[in-house]
Short mmCIF file of C-alpha atoms in Angstrom, two decimals:
data_model
loop_
_atom_site.label_atom_id
_atom_site.label_comp_id
_atom_site.label_asym_id
_atom_site.label_seq_id
_atom_site.Cartn_x
_atom_site.Cartn_y
_atom_site.Cartn_z
CA MET A 1 0.00 0.00 0.00
CA GLN A 2 1.25 3.46 -0.86
CA THR A 3 2.44 5.84 1.86
CA LYS A 4 -0.34 8.32 1.07
CA GLU A 5 -2.94 5.62 1.55
CA ASN A 6 -1.40 4.69 4.90
CA LEU A 7 -1.52 8.32 5.96
CA LEU A 8 -5.18 8.61 4.96
CA LEU A 9 -6.06 5.46 6.89
CA GLN A 10 -4.22 6.77 9.95
CA GLU A 11 -6.08 10.08 9.62
CA TYR A 12 -9.32 8.09 9.45
CA ARG A 13 -8.45 6.25 12.68
CA ASN A 14 -7.63 9.51 14.44
CA LYS A 15 -10.84 11.24 13.33
CA LYS A 16 -13.26 8.33 13.56
CA PRO A 17 -14.48 9.40 17.05
CA ASP A 18 -15.47 12.77 15.55
CA PHE A 19 -17.41 10.99 12.79
CA GLU A 20 -19.15 8.88 15.44
CA ARG A 21 -20.26 12.06 17.24
CA LEU A 22 -21.29 13.54 13.92
CA GLU A 23 -23.32 10.45 13.05
CA ILE A 24 -25.42 10.81 16.21
CA ILE A 25 -26.19 14.46 15.44
CA VAL A 26 -27.07 13.82 11.79
CA ALA A 27 -29.29 10.87 12.72
CA ASP A 28 -31.12 12.99 15.30
CA ILE A 29 -31.75 15.77 12.77
CA LEU A 30 -33.04 13.30 10.19
CA GLN A 31 -35.35 11.73 12.78
CA ASP A 32 -36.66 15.18 13.64
CA ILE A 33 -37.36 15.84 9.96
CA MET A 34 -39.29 12.56 9.75
CA GLN A 35 -41.37 13.34 12.85
CA SER A 36 -42.03 17.02 12.16
CA SER A 37 -42.80 16.85 8.45
CA SER A 38 -45.83 15.40 6.70
CA LEU A 39 -43.62 13.24 4.50
CA HIS A 40 -44.16 9.49 4.37
CA ILE A 41 -40.66 8.29 5.24
CA TYR A 42 -40.13 4.54 5.25
CA ASN A 43 -36.69 4.37 6.82
CA ILE A 44 -33.54 6.27 7.74
CA MET A 45 -30.23 4.42 7.53
CA HIS A 46 -26.76 5.67 8.38
CA ARG A 47 -23.29 4.23 8.73
CA ILE A 48 -19.63 5.16 9.06
CA LYS A 49 -17.47 3.58 6.40
CA THR A 50 -15.37 0.78 7.86
CA GLU A 51 -11.59 0.87 7.64
CA GLN A 52 -11.67 -2.16 5.33
CA SER A 53 -14.15 -0.44 3.02
CA LEU A 54 -12.09 2.75 3.01
CA ALA A 55 -8.92 0.81 2.24
CA GLY A 56 -10.63 -0.81 -0.74
CA LYS A 57 -11.78 2.58 -1.98
CA LEU A 58 -8.27 4.00 -1.69
CA GLN A 59 -6.86 1.07 -3.64
CA ARG A 60 -9.37 1.70 -6.43
CA LYS A 61 -9.46 5.50 -6.45
CA GLY A 62 -6.58 6.65 -4.24
CA ASP A 63 -5.29 9.16 -6.77
CA LYS A 64 -8.44 11.27 -6.34
CA TYR A 65 -7.89 12.01 -2.66
CA ALA A 66 -5.17 14.20 -1.14
CA THR A 67 -6.67 14.37 2.36
CA LEU A 68 -9.43 12.58 4.23
CA SER A 69 -11.69 15.62 3.79
CA ASP A 70 -11.71 14.90 0.04
CA ILE A 71 -13.64 11.69 0.80
CA THR A 72 -17.19 12.91 1.37
CA ASP A 73 -18.90 9.63 2.27
CA ILE A 74 -17.00 8.53 5.36
CA LEU A 75 -20.36 9.14 6.99
CA GLY A 76 -23.34 8.29 4.83
CA ALA A 77 -27.09 8.32 5.37
CA ARG A 78 -30.00 7.20 3.22
CA VAL A 79 -33.54 8.48 3.68
CA VAL A 80 -36.18 6.38 1.93
CA CYS A 81 -39.60 7.82 1.11
CA TYR A 82 -42.58 5.64 0.31
CA PHE A 83 -43.46 7.86 -2.65
CA SER A 84 -41.14 9.10 -5.39
CA ASP A 85 -42.90 12.45 -5.72
CA GLU A 86 -42.04 13.28 -2.10
CA VAL A 87 -38.29 13.15 -2.66
CA ASP A 88 -38.25 16.78 -3.83
CA ALA A 89 -40.02 17.89 -0.65
CA LEU A 90 -37.49 15.89 1.35
CA THR A 91 -34.61 17.68 -0.38
CA LYS A 92 -36.07 21.01 0.76
CA CYS A 93 -36.12 19.78 4.35
CA ILE A 94 -32.50 18.64 4.07
CA GLU A 95 -31.48 21.97 2.57
CA SER A 96 -33.09 23.85 5.45
CA ARG A 97 -31.33 21.82 8.15
CA PHE A 98 -27.87 21.29 6.65
CA THR A 99 -25.36 23.19 4.53
CA VAL A 100 -25.29 21.59 1.08
CA ASN A 101 -22.18 21.53 -1.09
CA TRP A 102 -23.83 22.05 -4.48
CA GLU A 103 -20.66 21.46 -6.49
CA LYS A 104 -20.28 17.95 -5.15
CA SER A 105 -23.97 17.05 -4.86
CA ILE A 106 -25.88 15.35 -7.66
CA ASP A 107 -29.48 14.70 -8.58
CA LYS A 108 -29.14 11.47 -10.53
CA ARG A 109 -32.74 11.64 -11.68
CA LYS A 110 -31.61 14.19 -14.26
CA TYR A 111 -29.42 11.62 -16.00
CA LEU A 112 -32.12 9.07 -16.74
CA ASN A 113 -31.78 6.59 -19.57
CA PHE A 114 -33.24 3.16 -20.23
CA ASN A 115 -31.14 1.26 -17.67
CA THR A 116 -30.32 3.79 -14.96
CA PHE A 117 -33.31 3.45 -12.66
CA GLY A 118 -31.00 2.54 -9.81
CA TYR A 119 -29.29 5.90 -10.07
CA LEU A 120 -32.40 8.02 -9.69
CA SER A 121 -31.70 8.95 -6.08
CA VAL A 122 -30.56 12.40 -4.99
CA HIS A 123 -27.12 12.57 -3.38
CA TYR A 124 -26.32 15.65 -1.27
CA ILE A 125 -22.90 16.31 0.18
CA CYS A 126 -23.66 18.15 3.39
CA SER A 127 -22.15 19.56 6.54
CA LEU A 128 -23.63 20.83 9.79
CA LYS A 129 -24.58 24.49 9.78
CA ASP A 130 -21.72 26.64 11.08
CA ASP A 131 -23.90 28.75 13.37
CA GLY A 132 -22.16 28.16 16.67
CA THR A 133 -24.34 25.21 17.64
CA TYR A 134 -21.69 22.58 16.94
CA PRO A 135 -17.90 22.46 17.49
CA PRO A 136 -15.62 23.30 14.51
CA GLU A 137 -14.21 19.76 14.30
CA LEU A 138 -17.72 18.58 13.41
CA THR A 139 -18.92 21.44 11.17
CA SER A 140 -15.78 21.07 9.05
CA LYS A 141 -16.60 17.49 8.10
CA SER A 142 -18.67 16.53 5.07
CA PHE A 143 -21.08 13.62 4.83
CA GLU A 144 -23.42 12.21 2.21
CA ILE A 145 -27.20 12.02 2.39
CA GLN A 146 -28.96 9.92 -0.24
CA MET A 147 -32.70 10.48 -0.80
CA CYS A 148 -34.81 8.08 -2.80
CA SER A 149 -38.13 6.27 -3.02
CA MET A 150 -38.67 2.76 -1.70
CA MET A 151 -38.48 1.25 -5.18
CA GLN A 152 -35.25 3.12 -5.89
CA HIS A 153 -33.92 1.86 -2.59
CA ILE A 154 -34.74 -1.72 -3.60
CA TRP A 155 -32.76 -1.23 -6.78
CA ALA A 156 -29.83 0.30 -4.89
CA VAL A 157 -29.75 -2.70 -2.55
CA LEU A 158 -29.79 -5.17 -5.44
CA GLU A 159 -27.27 -3.32 -7.54
CA HIS A 160 -24.84 -1.85 -5.04
CA ASP A 161 -25.28 -3.27 -1.57
CA LEU A 162 -25.43 -6.86 -2.86
CA GLY A 163 -22.51 -6.32 -5.23
CA TYR A 164 -24.28 -6.62 -8.60
CA LYS A 165 -23.09 -3.27 -9.90
CA THR A 166 -20.18 -4.04 -12.19
CA LYS A 167 -21.27 -4.52 -15.78
CA PHE A 168 -18.20 -6.60 -16.62
CA GLY A 169 -18.67 -9.28 -13.97
CA ILE A 170 -22.26 -10.22 -14.79
CA PRO A 171 -23.34 -12.35 -17.79
CA ASN A 172 -25.23 -10.56 -20.56
CA ALA A 173 -28.43 -12.49 -19.89
CA VAL A 174 -28.38 -11.40 -16.25
CA ARG A 175 -27.68 -7.79 -17.18
CA ARG A 176 -30.62 -7.94 -19.57
CA ASP A 177 -32.84 -9.12 -16.72
CA PHE A 178 -31.53 -6.27 -14.59
CA SER A 179 -32.56 -3.79 -17.27
CA ARG A 180 -36.02 -5.32 -17.44
CA LEU A 181 -36.28 -5.20 -13.66
CA ALA A 182 -35.29 -1.54 -13.75
CA GLY A 183 -38.26 -0.82 -15.99
CA LEU A 184 -40.62 -2.79 -13.77
CA LEU A 185 -39.47 -0.94 -10.67
CA GLU A 186 -39.93 2.40 -12.38
CA ILE A 187 -43.47 1.44 -13.38
CA ALA A 188 -44.10 0.21 -9.83
CA ASP A 189 -42.86 3.54 -8.46
CA GLU A 190 -45.38 5.40 -10.61
CA HIS A 191 -48.20 3.04 -9.63
CA VAL A 192 -47.49 3.42 -5.91
CA VAL A 193 -47.98 7.17 -6.28
CA ARG A 194 -51.12 6.60 -8.36
CA ILE A 195 -52.57 4.23 -5.77
CA ARG A 196 -51.90 6.76 -3.01
CA ASP A 197 -53.63 9.50 -5.01
CA ASN A 198 -56.61 7.27 -5.79
CA VAL A 199 -56.99 6.28 -2.14
CA SER A 200 -56.83 9.95 -1.19
CA LYS A 201 -59.52 10.84 -3.73
CA TYR A 202 -61.68 7.92 -2.60
CA THR A 203 -61.28 8.88 1.05
CA LYS A 204 -62.31 12.45 0.29
CA SER A 205 -65.36 11.27 -1.65
CA VAL A 206 -66.43 8.89 1.13
CA HIS A 207 -65.86 11.57 3.75
CA GLU A 208 -68.09 14.06 1.93
CA LYS A 209 -70.88 11.51 1.47
CA ILE A 210 -70.76 10.51 5.13
CA ILE A 211 -70.96 14.06 6.51
CA ASN A 212 -73.82 14.76 4.06
CA ASP A 213 -75.60 11.56 5.17
CA ASN A 214 -75.48 10.19 1.64
CA ALA A 215 -73.24 7.16 2.07
CA HIS A 216 -75.71 4.28 2.38
CA ASP A 217 -74.61 2.54 -0.81
CA ILE A 218 -70.86 2.72 -0.11
CA GLN A 219 -69.25 -0.67 0.40
CA ILE A 220 -67.65 -1.29 3.78
CA ASP A 221 -63.88 -1.36 3.55
CA THR A 222 -60.94 -0.04 5.57
CA VAL A 223 -61.44 3.54 4.41
CA SER A 224 -65.23 3.72 4.59
CA LEU A 225 -65.51 1.98 7.98
CA ASN A 226 -63.00 4.24 9.68
CA GLU A 227 -64.45 7.37 8.07
CA TYR A 228 -67.92 6.31 9.20
CA ILE A 229 -66.83 5.83 12.81
CA ASP A 230 -64.96 9.15 12.85
CA TYR A 231 -67.44 11.35 10.99
CA SER A 232 -70.94 9.87 10.85
CA LYS A 233 -73.28 12.09 12.89
CA ASN A 234 -75.23 9.06 14.12
CA MET A 235 -72.13 7.10 15.10
CA ARG A 236 -70.54 10.12 16.80
CA SER A 237 -73.78 10.64 18.74
CA PHE A 238 -73.75 6.99 19.83
CA LEU A 239 -70.13 7.24 20.92
CA GLN A 240 -70.91 10.39 22.87
CA THR A 241 -73.71 8.56 24.66
CA ILE A 242 -71.29 5.75 25.54
CA SER A 243 -68.84 8.37 26.80
CA ASN A 244 -71.48 10.01 28.98
CA VAL A 245 -72.86 6.77 30.41
CA CYS A 246 -69.43 5.29 31.13
CA GLU A 247 -67.91 8.61 32.15
CA ALA A 248 -65.00 7.84 29.89
CA GLU A 249 -63.12 9.61 27.13
CA ILE A 250 -63.34 8.12 23.65
CA TYR A 251 -60.19 8.00 21.56
CA SER A 252 -60.17 7.22 17.85
CA GLU A 253 -58.78 3.86 16.79
CA LYS A 254 -58.80 2.07 13.44
CA ALA A 255 -61.52 -0.57 13.16
CA ASP A 256 -59.97 -2.68 10.40
CA SER A 257 -60.04 -5.81 12.59
CA TYR A 258 -63.87 -5.77 12.47
CA LEU A 259 -64.16 -5.98 8.69
CA GLU A 260 -64.32 -9.79 8.66
CA GLN A 261 -66.88 -9.85 11.45
CA LEU A 262 -69.11 -7.32 9.70
CA ALA A 263 -68.89 -9.36 6.51
CA TRP A 264 -69.90 -12.50 8.44
CA LEU A 265 -72.95 -10.61 9.71
CA LYS A 266 -73.70 -9.68 6.08
CA LYS A 267 -73.12 -5.98 6.71
CA ASN A 268 -71.74 -5.04 3.31
CA THR A 269 -72.55 -1.35 2.98
CA LEU A 270 -72.54 1.68 5.26
CA GLY A 271 -76.33 1.56 4.93
CA ASP A 272 -76.28 -1.90 6.50
CA LEU A 273 -74.09 -0.57 9.29
CA GLN A 274 -76.40 2.39 9.82
CA ASN A 275 -79.42 0.06 10.07
CA MET A 276 -77.54 -2.08 12.60
CA LEU A 277 -76.83 1.04 14.64
CA GLU A 278 -80.48 2.11 14.58
CA GLU A 279 -81.78 -1.36 15.47
CA ASN A 280 -79.24 -2.33 18.12
CA SER A 281 -77.94 0.85 19.78
CA SER A 282 -80.14 0.49 22.89
CA LEU A 283 -79.21 -3.16 23.44
CA ALA A 284 -75.55 -2.47 22.69
CA LEU A 285 -75.54 0.36 25.23
CA ARG A 286 -77.06 -1.88 27.93
CA MET A 287 -74.44 -4.52 27.20
CA ILE A 288 -71.68 -1.92 27.45
CA GLU A 289 -73.05 -0.68 30.78
CA LYS A 290 -73.13 -4.22 32.22
CA GLN A 291 -69.67 -5.02 30.86
CA LEU A 292 -68.08 -1.88 32.30
CA ALA A 293 -70.15 -1.60 35.49
CA MET A 294 -67.28 -2.84 37.66
CA SER A 295 -64.56 -1.27 35.54
CA GLU A 296 -62.63 1.88 36.33
CA LEU A 297 -61.65 2.53 32.73
CA ASP A 298 -61.74 6.22 31.89
CA ILE A 299 -60.54 5.90 28.30
CA LEU A 300 -62.30 3.77 25.68
CA SER A 301 -61.54 3.01 22.04
CA SER A 302 -63.99 4.22 19.41
CA THR A 303 -64.16 0.60 18.22
CA ILE A 304 -66.24 -0.22 21.30
CA ALA A 305 -69.28 0.88 19.29
CA ILE A 306 -68.71 -1.68 16.51
CA ARG A 307 -67.75 -4.36 19.02
CA PHE A 308 -71.00 -4.19 20.97
CA LEU A 309 -73.23 -3.42 17.99
CA CYS A 310 -72.03 -6.71 16.51
CA ARG A 311 -72.74 -8.54 19.75
CA ALA A 312 -76.17 -6.95 20.02
CA GLU A 313 -76.85 -8.04 16.43
CA LEU A 314 -76.07 -11.63 17.37
CA ILE A 315 -78.70 -11.49 20.11
CA HIS A 316 -81.26 -9.41 18.21
CA LYS A 317 -81.20 -11.71 15.17
CA GLN A 318 -81.30 -14.79 17.43
CA TYR A 319 -78.15 -16.47 16.18
CA THR A 320 -77.59 -19.88 17.74
CA GLN A 321 -74.84 -20.55 20.24
CA GLU A 322 -72.95 -22.50 17.57
CA GLN A 323 -73.21 -19.59 15.13
CA ILE A 324 -72.07 -17.10 17.75
CA MET A 325 -69.10 -19.36 18.47
CA GLU A 326 -68.28 -19.36 14.75
CA PHE A 327 -68.45 -15.56 14.79
CA PHE A 328 -65.97 -15.17 17.63
CA LEU A 329 -63.59 -17.73 16.17
CA LEU A 330 -63.03 -15.25 13.35
CA SER A 331 -60.95 -13.07 15.67
CA MET A 332 -59.85 -15.14 18.67
CA GLU A 333 -58.64 -18.56 19.73
CA LYS A 334 -61.09 -21.18 20.98
CA LYS A 335 -60.90 -20.65 24.74
CA ARG A 336 -61.36 -16.91 24.45
CA ALA A 337 -64.19 -17.45 21.99
CA GLU A 338 -65.95 -19.77 24.45
CA ARG A 339 -65.70 -17.10 27.16
CA ALA A 340 -66.98 -14.45 24.75
CA VAL A 341 -70.03 -16.59 23.84
CA LYS A 342 -70.87 -17.07 27.50
CA GLN A 343 -70.42 -13.35 28.14
CA VAL A 344 -72.80 -12.40 25.31
CA PHE A 345 -75.61 -14.42 26.81
CA GLU A 346 -74.90 -13.01 30.26
CA LEU A 347 -74.99 -9.43 28.98
CA LYS A 348 -78.15 -9.63 26.87
#
C-alpha cells in the first residue's frame, strides 16, 4: 500500500471518534425531519465507512484524494420515502437543516436513460450548519445524504449493496434481466404514487358523502368503515352517549379488525351498518353498561361501538350458540371465543 494511503487510513483512525459524534447528530436531525414533516418516510439508515471499506476505496481511487476531507462519504445516510414524488419535498427539508455543497452534490434523476433506474436517487454532500451550535471539528466534516423512493432503494440494494453493480462481472443475460427489472421498478414507483392518489380521492369522496348523510350505498372497507366511525353524525352521537354513560373519554382507533366480522354478519354497505346502529344501539348500550359496570376505565376506544353493535346483532337476530361461536372464532382462539359466547348471553 502506498504511503499516502497509509496516511489517509491513519487520519481516518484519528478522526473516527469525531465521525461517530457527527453520526449521532445527523441521525437525530433526520429523525426530527421525519417526525415534524408530513412526508411518508419509510426508513432512515446511516453508517460510518469501515476501515476495510475505506482501504478498498483507496486502492481503487486513491489518486483522487489528497486528504481525508476529500472523501465525502466517510459518513453516509440514506432516507427512503414511500413515494417518489415526495423526494423533492425531502430535499427542501434537508437543505433547510444542513449546509449543502452544491458542487459535489448530484441529482441522478436528471441523467435518466433506459437502464439507470438505480441511479435516480438524490445525493447531497452536506455539513452541519456553522452557526455556533456545533464544534468546529464537526462542522468542518462533510457527509453524504442519499434520498430516494422505496423502489429506488430496492434497486440500490440489489445493484450496489449486494454487489451486482459491475457490468463486466455479470453475464449478458443477467444484465438484460436487470434492465427489465429496472423498468418494472420504475413502473411500480409510478403506480405506488397513483394508488396513493386514488386512495386519497376515494377517502375524500367517502368523507363528503358521510358528513352529508349520503353514504348508504358505499361498500364497507378499511377507508369507509373508519371514516364512518370518525365522521358519521349518528355514530358520533352513539359514541358520545357511551362516553357520557361510562364517564370515559373516547379515543379514535382504526376498526380494520372488524371488517371480517361485519362481513360474516352480512353488513356489506354503510347503509347496512347504519341500520344495525339504529336497530341495536339500545341493546348495545345496555351490554356496554353491564360489561363496564365494575370497571374503572376512563378511556375507551372508538371501536367499542362496533364491538358491541355486533354482539347486540347476534342477540337481536337470534343467532344460535354455535353460530355465535363461529363468529368469535373469526378473531380469537377457541378458549377466548368460548368465554366471549358465555359473556354475550350473560350481557343480553
